[in-house]
Coordinates of C-alpha atoms and ligand atoms in Angstrom, one line a residue:
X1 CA -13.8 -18.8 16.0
X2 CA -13.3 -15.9 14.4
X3 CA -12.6 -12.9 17.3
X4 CA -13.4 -9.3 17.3
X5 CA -11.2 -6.6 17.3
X6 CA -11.9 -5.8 20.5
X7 CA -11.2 -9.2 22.0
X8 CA -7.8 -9.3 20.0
X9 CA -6.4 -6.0 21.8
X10 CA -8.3 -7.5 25.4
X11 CA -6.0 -10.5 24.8
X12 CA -2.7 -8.5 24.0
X13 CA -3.0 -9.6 20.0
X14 CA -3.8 -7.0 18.3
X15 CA -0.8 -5.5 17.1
X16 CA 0.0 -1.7 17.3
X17 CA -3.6 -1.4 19.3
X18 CA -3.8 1.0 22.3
X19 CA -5.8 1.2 25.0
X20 CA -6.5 3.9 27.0
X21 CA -4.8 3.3 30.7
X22 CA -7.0 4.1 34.0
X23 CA -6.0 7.2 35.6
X24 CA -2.5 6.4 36.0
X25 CA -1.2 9.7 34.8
X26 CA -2.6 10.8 38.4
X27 CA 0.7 10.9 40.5
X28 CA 1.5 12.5 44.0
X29 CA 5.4 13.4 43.5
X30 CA 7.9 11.2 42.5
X31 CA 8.9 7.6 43.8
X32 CA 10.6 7.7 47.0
X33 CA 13.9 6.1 47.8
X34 CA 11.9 2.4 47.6
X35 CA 14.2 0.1 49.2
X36 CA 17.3 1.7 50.2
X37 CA 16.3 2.7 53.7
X38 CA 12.8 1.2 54.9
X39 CA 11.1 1.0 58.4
X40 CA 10.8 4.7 58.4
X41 CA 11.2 5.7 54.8
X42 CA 12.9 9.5 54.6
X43 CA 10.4 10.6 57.3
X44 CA 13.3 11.0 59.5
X45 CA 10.8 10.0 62.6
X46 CA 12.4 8.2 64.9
X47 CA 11.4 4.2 65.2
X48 CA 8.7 3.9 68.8
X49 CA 8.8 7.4 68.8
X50 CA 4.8 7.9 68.2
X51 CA 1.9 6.1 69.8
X52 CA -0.1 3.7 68.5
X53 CA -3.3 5.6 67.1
X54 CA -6.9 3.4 67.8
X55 CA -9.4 4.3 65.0
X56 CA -12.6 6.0 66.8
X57 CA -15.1 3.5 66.8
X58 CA -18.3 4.8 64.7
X59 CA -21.4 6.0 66.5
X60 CA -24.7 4.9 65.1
X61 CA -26.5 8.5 63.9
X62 CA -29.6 6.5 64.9
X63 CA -31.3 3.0 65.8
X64 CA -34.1 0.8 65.3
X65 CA -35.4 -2.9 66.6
X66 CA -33.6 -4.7 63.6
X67 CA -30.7 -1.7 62.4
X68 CA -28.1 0.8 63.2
X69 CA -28.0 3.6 60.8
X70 CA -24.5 5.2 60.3
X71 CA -23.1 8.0 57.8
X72 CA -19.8 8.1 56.5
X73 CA -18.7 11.2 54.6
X74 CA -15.9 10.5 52.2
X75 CA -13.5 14.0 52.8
X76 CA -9.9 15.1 51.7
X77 CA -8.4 16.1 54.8
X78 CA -4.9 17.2 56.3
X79 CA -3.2 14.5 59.2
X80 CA -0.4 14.5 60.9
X81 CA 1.3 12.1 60.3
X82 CA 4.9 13.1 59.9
X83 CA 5.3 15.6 63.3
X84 CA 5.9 19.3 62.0
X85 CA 4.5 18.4 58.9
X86 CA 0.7 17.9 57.4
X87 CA 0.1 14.9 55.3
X88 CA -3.2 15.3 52.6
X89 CA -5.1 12.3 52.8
X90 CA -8.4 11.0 51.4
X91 CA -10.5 9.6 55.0
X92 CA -13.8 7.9 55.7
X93 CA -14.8 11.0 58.2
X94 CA -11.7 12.3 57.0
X95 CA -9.9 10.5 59.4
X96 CA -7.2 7.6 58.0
X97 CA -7.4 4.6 58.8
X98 CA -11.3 5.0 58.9
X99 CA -13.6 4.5 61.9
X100 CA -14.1 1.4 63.3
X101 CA -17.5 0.1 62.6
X102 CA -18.8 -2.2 65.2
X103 CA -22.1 -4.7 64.2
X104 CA -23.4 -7.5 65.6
X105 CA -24.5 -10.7 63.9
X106 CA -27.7 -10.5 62.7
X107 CA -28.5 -7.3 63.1
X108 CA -28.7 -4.8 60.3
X109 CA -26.4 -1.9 59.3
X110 CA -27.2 0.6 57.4
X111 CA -24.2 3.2 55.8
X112 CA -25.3 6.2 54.0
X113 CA -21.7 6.7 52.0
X114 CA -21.5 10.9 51.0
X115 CA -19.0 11.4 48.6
X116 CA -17.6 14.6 48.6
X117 CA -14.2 13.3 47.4
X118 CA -13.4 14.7 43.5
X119 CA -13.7 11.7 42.3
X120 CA -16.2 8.6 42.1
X121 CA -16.0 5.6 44.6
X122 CA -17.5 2.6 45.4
X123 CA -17.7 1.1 49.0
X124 CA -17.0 -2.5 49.6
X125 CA -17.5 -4.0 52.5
X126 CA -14.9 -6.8 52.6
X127 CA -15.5 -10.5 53.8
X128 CA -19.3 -9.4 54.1
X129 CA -22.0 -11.7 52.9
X130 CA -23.9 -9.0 51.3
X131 CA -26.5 -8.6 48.3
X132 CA -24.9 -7.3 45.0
X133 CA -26.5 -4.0 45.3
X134 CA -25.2 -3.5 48.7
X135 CA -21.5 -5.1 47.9
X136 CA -19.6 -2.2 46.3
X137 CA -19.1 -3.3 42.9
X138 CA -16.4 -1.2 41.0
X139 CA -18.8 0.3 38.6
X140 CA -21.6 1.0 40.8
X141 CA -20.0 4.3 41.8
X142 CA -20.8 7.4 44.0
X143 CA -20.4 10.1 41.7
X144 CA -18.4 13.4 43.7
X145 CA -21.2 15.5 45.8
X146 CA -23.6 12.2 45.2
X147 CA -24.4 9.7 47.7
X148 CA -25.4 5.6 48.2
X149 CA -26.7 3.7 50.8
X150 CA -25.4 0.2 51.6
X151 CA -26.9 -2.0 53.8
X152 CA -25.3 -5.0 55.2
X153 CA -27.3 -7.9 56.8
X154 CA -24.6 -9.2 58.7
X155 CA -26.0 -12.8 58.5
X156 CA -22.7 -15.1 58.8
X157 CA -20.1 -15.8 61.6
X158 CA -18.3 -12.6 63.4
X159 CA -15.6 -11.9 62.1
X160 CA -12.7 -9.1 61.3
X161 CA -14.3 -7.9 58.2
X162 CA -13.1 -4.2 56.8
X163 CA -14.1 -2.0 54.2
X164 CA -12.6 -0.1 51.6
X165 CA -12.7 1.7 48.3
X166 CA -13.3 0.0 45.3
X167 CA -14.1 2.2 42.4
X168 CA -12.6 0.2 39.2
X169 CA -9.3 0.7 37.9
X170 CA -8.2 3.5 40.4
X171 CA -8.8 1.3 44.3
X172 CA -5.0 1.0 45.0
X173 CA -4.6 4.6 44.6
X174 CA -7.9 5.5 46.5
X175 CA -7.0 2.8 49.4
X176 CA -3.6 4.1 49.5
X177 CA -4.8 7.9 50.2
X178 CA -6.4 6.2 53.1
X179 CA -9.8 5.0 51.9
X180 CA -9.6 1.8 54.5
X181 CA -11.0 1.2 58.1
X182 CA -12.1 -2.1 60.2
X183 CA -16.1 -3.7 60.4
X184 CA -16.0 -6.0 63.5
X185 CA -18.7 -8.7 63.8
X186 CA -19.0 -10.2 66.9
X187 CA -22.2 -12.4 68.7
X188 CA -23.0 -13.7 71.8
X189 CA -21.3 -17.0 71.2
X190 CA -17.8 -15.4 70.5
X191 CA -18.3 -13.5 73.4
X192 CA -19.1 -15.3 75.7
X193 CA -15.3 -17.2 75.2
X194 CA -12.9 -16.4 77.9
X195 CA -11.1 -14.3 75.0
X196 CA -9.4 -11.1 75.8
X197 CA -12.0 -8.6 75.8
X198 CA -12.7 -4.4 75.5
X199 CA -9.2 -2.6 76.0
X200 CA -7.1 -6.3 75.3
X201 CA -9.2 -6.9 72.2
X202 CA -7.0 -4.5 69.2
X203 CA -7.3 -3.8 65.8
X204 CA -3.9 -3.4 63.9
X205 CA -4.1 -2.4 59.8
X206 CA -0.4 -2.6 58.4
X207 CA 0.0 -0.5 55.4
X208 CA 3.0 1.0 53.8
X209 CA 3.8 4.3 52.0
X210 CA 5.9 6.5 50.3
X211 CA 6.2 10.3 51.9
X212 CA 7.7 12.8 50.1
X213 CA 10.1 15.5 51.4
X214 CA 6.9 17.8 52.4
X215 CA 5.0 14.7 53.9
X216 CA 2.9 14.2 50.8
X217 CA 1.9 10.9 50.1
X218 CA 3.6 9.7 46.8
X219 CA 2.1 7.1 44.7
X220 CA 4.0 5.4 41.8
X221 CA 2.2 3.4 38.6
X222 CA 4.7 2.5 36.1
X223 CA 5.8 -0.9 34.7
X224 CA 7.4 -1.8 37.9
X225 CA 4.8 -1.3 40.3
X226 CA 2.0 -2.7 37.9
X227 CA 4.4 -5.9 37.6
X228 CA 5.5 -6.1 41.5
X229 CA 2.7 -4.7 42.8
X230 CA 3.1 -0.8 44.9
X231 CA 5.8 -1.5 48.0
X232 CA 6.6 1.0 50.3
X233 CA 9.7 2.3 52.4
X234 CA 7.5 3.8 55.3
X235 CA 5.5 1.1 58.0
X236 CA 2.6 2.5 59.7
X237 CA 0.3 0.7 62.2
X238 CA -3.1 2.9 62.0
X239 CA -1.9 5.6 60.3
X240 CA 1.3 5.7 62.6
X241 CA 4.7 5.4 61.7
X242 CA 6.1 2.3 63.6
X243 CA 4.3 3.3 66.6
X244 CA 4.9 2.1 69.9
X245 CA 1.9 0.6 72.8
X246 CA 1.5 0.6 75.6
X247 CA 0.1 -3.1 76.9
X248 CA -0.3 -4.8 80.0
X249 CA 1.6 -7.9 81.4
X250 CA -1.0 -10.4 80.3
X251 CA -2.8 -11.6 76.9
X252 CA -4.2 -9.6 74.5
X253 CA -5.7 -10.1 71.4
X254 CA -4.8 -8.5 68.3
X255 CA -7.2 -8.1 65.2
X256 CA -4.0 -7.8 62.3
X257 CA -5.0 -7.3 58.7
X258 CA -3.3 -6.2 56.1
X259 CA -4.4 -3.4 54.3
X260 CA -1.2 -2.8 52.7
X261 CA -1.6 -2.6 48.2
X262 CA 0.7 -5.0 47.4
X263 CA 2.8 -6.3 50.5
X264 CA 3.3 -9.2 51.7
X265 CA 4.5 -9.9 55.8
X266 CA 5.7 -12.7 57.3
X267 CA 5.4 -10.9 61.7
X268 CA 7.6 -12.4 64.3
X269 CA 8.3 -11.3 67.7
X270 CA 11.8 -10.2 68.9
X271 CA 11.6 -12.7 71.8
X272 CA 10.9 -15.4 69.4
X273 CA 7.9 -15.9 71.1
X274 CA 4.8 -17.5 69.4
X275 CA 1.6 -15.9 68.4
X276 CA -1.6 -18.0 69.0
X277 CA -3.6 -17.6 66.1
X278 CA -7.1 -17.6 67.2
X279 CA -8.8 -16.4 64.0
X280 CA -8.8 -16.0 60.2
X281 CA -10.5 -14.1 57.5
X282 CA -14.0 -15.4 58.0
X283 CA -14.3 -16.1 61.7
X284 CA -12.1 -18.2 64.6
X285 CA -10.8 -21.2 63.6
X286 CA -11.7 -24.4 65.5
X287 CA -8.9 -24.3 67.6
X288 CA -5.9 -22.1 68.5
X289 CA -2.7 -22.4 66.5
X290 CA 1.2 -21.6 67.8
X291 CA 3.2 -19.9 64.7
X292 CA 6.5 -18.6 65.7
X293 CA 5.8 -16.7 62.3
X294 CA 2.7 -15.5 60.6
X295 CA 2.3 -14.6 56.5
X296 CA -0.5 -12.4 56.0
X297 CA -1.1 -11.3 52.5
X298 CA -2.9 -8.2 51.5
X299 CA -6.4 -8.3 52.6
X300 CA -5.9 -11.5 54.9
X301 CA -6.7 -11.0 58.7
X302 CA -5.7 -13.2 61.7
X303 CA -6.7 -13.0 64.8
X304 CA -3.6 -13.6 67.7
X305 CA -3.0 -13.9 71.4
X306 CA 0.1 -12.5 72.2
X307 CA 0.5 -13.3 76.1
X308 CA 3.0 -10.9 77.6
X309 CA 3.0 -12.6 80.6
X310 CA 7.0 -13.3 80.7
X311 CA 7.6 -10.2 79.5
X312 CA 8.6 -8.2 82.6
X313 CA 7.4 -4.4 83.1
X314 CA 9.6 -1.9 81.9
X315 CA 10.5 -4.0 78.7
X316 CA 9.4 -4.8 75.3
X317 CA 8.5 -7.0 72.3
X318 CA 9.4 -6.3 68.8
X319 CA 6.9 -6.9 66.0
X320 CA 9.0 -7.3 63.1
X321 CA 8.5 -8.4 59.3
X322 CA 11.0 -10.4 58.2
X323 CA 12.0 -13.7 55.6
X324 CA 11.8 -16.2 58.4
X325 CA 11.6 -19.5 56.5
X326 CA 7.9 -21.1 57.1
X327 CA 7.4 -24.4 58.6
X328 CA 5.0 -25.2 55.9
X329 CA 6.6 -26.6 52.6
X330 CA 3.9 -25.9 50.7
X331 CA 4.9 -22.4 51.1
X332 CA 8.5 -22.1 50.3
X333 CA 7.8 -20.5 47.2
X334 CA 6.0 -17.7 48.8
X335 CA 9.9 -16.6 51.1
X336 CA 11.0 -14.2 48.4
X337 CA 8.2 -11.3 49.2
X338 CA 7.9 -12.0 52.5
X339 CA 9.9 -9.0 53.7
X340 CA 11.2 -6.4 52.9
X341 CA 14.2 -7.4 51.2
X342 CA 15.8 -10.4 49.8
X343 CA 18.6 -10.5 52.8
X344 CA 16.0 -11.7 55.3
X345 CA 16.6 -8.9 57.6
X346 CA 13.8 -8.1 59.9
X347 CA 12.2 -4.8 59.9
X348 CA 10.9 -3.6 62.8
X349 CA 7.2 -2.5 62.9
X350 CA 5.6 -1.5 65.9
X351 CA 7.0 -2.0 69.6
X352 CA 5.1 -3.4 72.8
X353 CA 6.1 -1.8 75.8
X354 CA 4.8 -3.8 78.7
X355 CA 4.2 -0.9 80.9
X356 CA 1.9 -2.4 83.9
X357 CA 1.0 -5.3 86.0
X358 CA -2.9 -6.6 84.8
X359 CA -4.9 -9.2 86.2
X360 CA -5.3 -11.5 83.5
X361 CA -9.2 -13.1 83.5
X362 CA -8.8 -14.3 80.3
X363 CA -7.6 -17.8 78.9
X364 CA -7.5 -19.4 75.4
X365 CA -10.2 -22.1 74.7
X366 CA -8.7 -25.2 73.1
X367 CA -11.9 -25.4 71.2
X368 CA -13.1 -21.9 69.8
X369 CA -15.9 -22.8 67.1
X370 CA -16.4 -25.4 65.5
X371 CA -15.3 -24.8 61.5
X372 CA -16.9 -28.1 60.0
X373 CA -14.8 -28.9 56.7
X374 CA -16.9 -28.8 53.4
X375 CA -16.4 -32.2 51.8
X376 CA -14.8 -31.9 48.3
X377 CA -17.5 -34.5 47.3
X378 CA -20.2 -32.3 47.8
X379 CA -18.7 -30.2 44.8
X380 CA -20.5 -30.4 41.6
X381 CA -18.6 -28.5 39.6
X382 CA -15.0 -27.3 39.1
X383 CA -13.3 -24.0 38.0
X384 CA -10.6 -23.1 36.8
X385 CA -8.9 -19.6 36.5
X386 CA -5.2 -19.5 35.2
X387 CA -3.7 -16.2 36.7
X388 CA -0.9 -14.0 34.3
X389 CA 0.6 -11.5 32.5
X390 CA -0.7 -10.2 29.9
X391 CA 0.5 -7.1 27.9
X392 CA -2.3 -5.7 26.4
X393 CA -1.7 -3.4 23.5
X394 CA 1.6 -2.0 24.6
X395 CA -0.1 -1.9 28.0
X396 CA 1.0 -3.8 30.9
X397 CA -1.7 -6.0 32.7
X398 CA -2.6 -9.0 34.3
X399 CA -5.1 -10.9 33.5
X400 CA -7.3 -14.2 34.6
X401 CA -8.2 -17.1 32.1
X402 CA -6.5 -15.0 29.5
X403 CA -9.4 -12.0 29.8
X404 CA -8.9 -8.5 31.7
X405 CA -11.4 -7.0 33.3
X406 CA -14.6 -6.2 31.8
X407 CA -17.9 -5.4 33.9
X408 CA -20.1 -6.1 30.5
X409 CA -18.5 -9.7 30.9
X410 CA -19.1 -12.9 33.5
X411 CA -16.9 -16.1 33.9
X412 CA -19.1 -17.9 35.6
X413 CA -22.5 -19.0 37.0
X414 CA -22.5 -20.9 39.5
X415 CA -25.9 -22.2 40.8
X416 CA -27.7 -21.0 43.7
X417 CA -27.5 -23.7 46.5
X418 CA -24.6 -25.4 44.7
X419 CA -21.2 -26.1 46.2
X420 CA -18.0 -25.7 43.5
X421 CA -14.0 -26.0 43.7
X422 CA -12.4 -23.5 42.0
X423 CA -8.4 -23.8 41.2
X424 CA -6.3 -20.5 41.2
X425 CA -3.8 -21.7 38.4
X426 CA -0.5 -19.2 38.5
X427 CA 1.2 -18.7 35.6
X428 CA 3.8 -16.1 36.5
X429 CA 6.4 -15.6 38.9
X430 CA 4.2 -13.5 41.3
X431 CA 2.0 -14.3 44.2
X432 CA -1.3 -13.4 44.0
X433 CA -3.4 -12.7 46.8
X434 CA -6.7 -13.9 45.2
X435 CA -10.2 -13.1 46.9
X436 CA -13.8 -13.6 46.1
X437 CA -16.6 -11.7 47.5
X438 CA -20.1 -12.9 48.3
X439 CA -18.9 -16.4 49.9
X440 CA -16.6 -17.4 52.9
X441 CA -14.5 -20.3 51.2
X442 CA -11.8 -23.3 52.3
X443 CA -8.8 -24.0 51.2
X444 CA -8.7 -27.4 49.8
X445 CA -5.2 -27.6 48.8
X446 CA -2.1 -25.3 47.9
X447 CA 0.2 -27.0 45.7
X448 CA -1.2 -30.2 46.1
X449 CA -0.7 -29.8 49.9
X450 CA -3.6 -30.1 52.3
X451 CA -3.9 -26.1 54.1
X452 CA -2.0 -25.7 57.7
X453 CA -4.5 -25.9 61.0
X454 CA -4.5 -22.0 60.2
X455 CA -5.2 -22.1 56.9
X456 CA -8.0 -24.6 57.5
X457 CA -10.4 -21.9 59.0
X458 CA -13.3 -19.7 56.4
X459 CA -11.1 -17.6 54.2
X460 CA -11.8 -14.8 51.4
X461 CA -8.2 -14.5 50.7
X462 CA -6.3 -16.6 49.5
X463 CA -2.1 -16.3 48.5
X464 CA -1.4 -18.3 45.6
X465 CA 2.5 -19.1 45.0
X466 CA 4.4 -18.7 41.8
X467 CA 3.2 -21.4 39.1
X468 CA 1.9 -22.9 41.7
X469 CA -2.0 -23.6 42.3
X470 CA -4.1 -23.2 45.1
X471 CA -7.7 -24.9 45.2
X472 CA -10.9 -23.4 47.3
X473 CA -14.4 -25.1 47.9
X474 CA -17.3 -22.7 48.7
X475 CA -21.2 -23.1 48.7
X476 CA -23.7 -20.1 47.5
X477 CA -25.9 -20.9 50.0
X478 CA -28.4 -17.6 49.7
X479 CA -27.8 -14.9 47.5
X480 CA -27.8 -14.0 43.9
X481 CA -26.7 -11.7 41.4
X482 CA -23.3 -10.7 40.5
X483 CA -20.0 -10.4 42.6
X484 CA -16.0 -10.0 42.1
X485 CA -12.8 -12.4 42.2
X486 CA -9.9 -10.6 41.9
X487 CA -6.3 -10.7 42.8
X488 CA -5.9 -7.9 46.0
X489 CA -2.2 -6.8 44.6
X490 CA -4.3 -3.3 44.3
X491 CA -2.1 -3.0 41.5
X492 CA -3.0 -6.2 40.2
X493 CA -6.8 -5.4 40.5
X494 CA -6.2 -2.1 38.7
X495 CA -4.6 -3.7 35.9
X496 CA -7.5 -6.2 35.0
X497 CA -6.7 -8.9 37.1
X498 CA -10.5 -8.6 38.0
X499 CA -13.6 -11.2 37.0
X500 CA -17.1 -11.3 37.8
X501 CA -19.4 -14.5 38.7
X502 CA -22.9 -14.7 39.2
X503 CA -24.5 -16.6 41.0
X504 CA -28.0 -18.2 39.4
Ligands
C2O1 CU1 -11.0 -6.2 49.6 CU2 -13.0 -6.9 46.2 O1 -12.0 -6.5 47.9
CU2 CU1 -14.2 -8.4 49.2
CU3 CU1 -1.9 -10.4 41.6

């Protein structure tokens, strides 16, 4: 085989070739201090000092029997987010994190996107099951002062689902100006479980950033960052710099996701107490899980109860990120990015202040849905898709199966109706994060290790450890056409580590 030119520099082999680089010259600033003081960065606000900010929850511009109509205008707009100081950020409505957009199974939503950012985007709707047209790809994009409508069926379980930019080669920066907010799918059938509900039932993005001295946001793309993936020195909880809330003395459930570029958490609370995970990417799981510590990787979500019963009025819980050694063996590898240095000292994040007496109605099924576990058997074929580095041209990148990105290129073509096993094969000495759009999948096995009762639930996401391997089954039950796996290390996507399937 005899390769072209062009496929010699996409593999890193032909020598002296150069590439042109994405928009990486872009830059906010320099790099902040990265490391030497985190939690608040050199924002010089004060730990619990703010509130926790809620994201507005989106009103439908109008409705129909079948579908709620929305617009989202895509603006550069000044927050405060540093007091005494304006930070520019890029906002769904201008606001960052975005507005909450609230849909129910089954029923239609329909988002006309108006871009009026200076540069092009694409809209993705994360965890959705949605038709290709509707699913953001990263070269479908809304030119500045141009406009797309996406419409989302909302035809699978409820769900934390969330939505974000993904225009090719530029989403961490776009995400990290604040291009980011929460979908939540609910139905009768979740509801109707004695679950904390309406003021007890919160959604927490975790995201950090770099400020600079005039509260700029400051974004940094060199060989580091494209290797490590973007890490900041600067926690915010919606937009707020470890903010503190105000919650009841009872349960309430928290929606977390992380919505961070590149960072990876492993939460505890200060009390030691555990969370009971309730949910995961796709939906709840089958029943509730106890995890004195919880690992969310960029993109994942899980649901928790965190019952402040105990906890009397007038005192507080620490959410904190810290290097907590997992219970689960097949995760040791992943303890080295798990916080936010190598020490294992636990940053704090956000504080609970348990500020009032609440009757509690609420109570934790010990059956939540049932999550019925695809057979591997029923898989008739098998992927695989080796993950690393690869320098292309001078250029650093990462790359999957050898190949970066390329939207005039497909991997694979899996057959409508058919149910396959793909195997995340990591050849480097980074996690990635890997996620695939269109399907809700299940982990088979990571490292040869069957997944934890928490992992065992519908997932999108998926964190596979250095040269290690993690293995997914999924059926294409219903739609066609073409749709993304990628690593969501933003800087990882960026830099090619990026495919496309299709699905026949
Ligand atoms: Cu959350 Cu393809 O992305
Ligand atoms: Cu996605
Ligand atoms: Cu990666």
């Amino acid at each position: 085989m005899k390769l072209s030119r062009r496929q010699l520099i996409k593999l890193g082999l032909a020598s002296g070739a150069a590439i042109a680089l994405p928009a990486e010259a872009f830059a906010w600033g320099s790099s902040g201090s990265g490391g030497t003081t985190y939690g608040n960065g050199g924002t010089g606000v004060t730990a619990f000092s703010l509130p926790l900010a809620l994201p507005s929850v989106l009103q439908p511009s109008s409705t129909d029997a079948t579908t709620d109509y929305y617009t989202l205008t895509h603006t550069v707009a000044q927050q405060q987010i540093i007091p005494g100081k304006l930070t520019t950020i890029w906002g769904y409505n201008g606001q960052y994190p975005g507005p909450t957009i609230k849909a129910r199974v089954g029923r239609k939503v329909v988002i006309n996107q108006i871009n009026n950012l200076p540069e092009s985007v694409s809209v993705h709707q994360h965890g959705g099951h949605t038709p290709p047209d509707s699913d953001g790809h990263p070269n479908a994009l809304i030119a500045p002062g141009q406009s797309r409508t996406y419409t989302y069926p909302n035809n699978q379980l409820p769900a934390t689902l969330w939505y974000h930019d993904h225009a090719a080669d530029v989403t961490g920066r776009h995400v990290y100006m604040g291009l980011a907010g929460f979908y939540l799918l609910s139905d009768d059938i979740e509801d109707a479980l004695p679950l904390p509900k309406g003021t007890n039932d919160v959604p927490l993005v975790f995201q950090d950033r770099i400020f600079n001295t005039d509260g700029s946001l400051s974004y940094t793309l060199d060989d580091r960052t494209i290797d490590e993936g973007f890490l900041g020195d600067t926690m915010l909880v919606n937009g707020v710099i470890q903010p503190y809330f105000q919650v009841p003395r009872r349960k309430v459930r928290f929606r977390l996701l992380n919505g961070s570029n590149s960072r990876i958490y492993n939460f505890t609370l200060s009390n030691g107490k555990a969370f009971t995970q309730i949910g995961s990417d796709g939906g709840l799981l089958s029943a509730p899980v106890s995890r004195t510590s919880l690992r969310l990787a960029p993109a994942e979500r899980a649901d928790v109860i965190i019952d402040f019963t105990s906890v009397p009025v007038g005192t507080s819980v620490i959410l904190q990120n810290g290097d907590s050694s997992d219970t689960y063996s097949y995760r040791s590898g992943y303890t080295a990015e798990g916080g936010w240095n190598s020490g294992g000292a636990k940053v704090d994040i956000m504080r609970f202040d348990v500020s009032r007496d609440e009757a509690d109605e609420s109570s934790i099924p010990t059956t939540l849905r049932t999550v019925a576990r695809i057979p591997t058997s029923q898989a008739t074929k098998s992927r695989t898709w080796t993950l690393a580095k690869g320098w292309s041209g001078g250029a650093n990148k990462w790359s999957i199966n050898g190949k970066l990105y390329d939207p005039a290129r497909v991997d694979a073509t899996p057959a409508l109706g058919s149910t396959e096993i793909w195997t995340f094969k990591n050849q480097s000495s980074q996690t990635h994060p890997m996620h695939i759009h269109d399907i809700q999948f299940q982990i088979v096995d990571i490292n040869g290790q069957a997944p934890a009762a928490y992992d065992a639930g519908w997932k999108d996401t998926v964190l596979v450890p250095q040269w290690g391997s993690a293995r997914v089954i999924m059926k294409f039950a219903d739609l066609t056409g073409v749709y993304m796996i990628h690593c969501h290390k933003l800087e990882h996507e960026d830099h090619a580590m990026m495919t496309q399937f299709k699905v026949v």
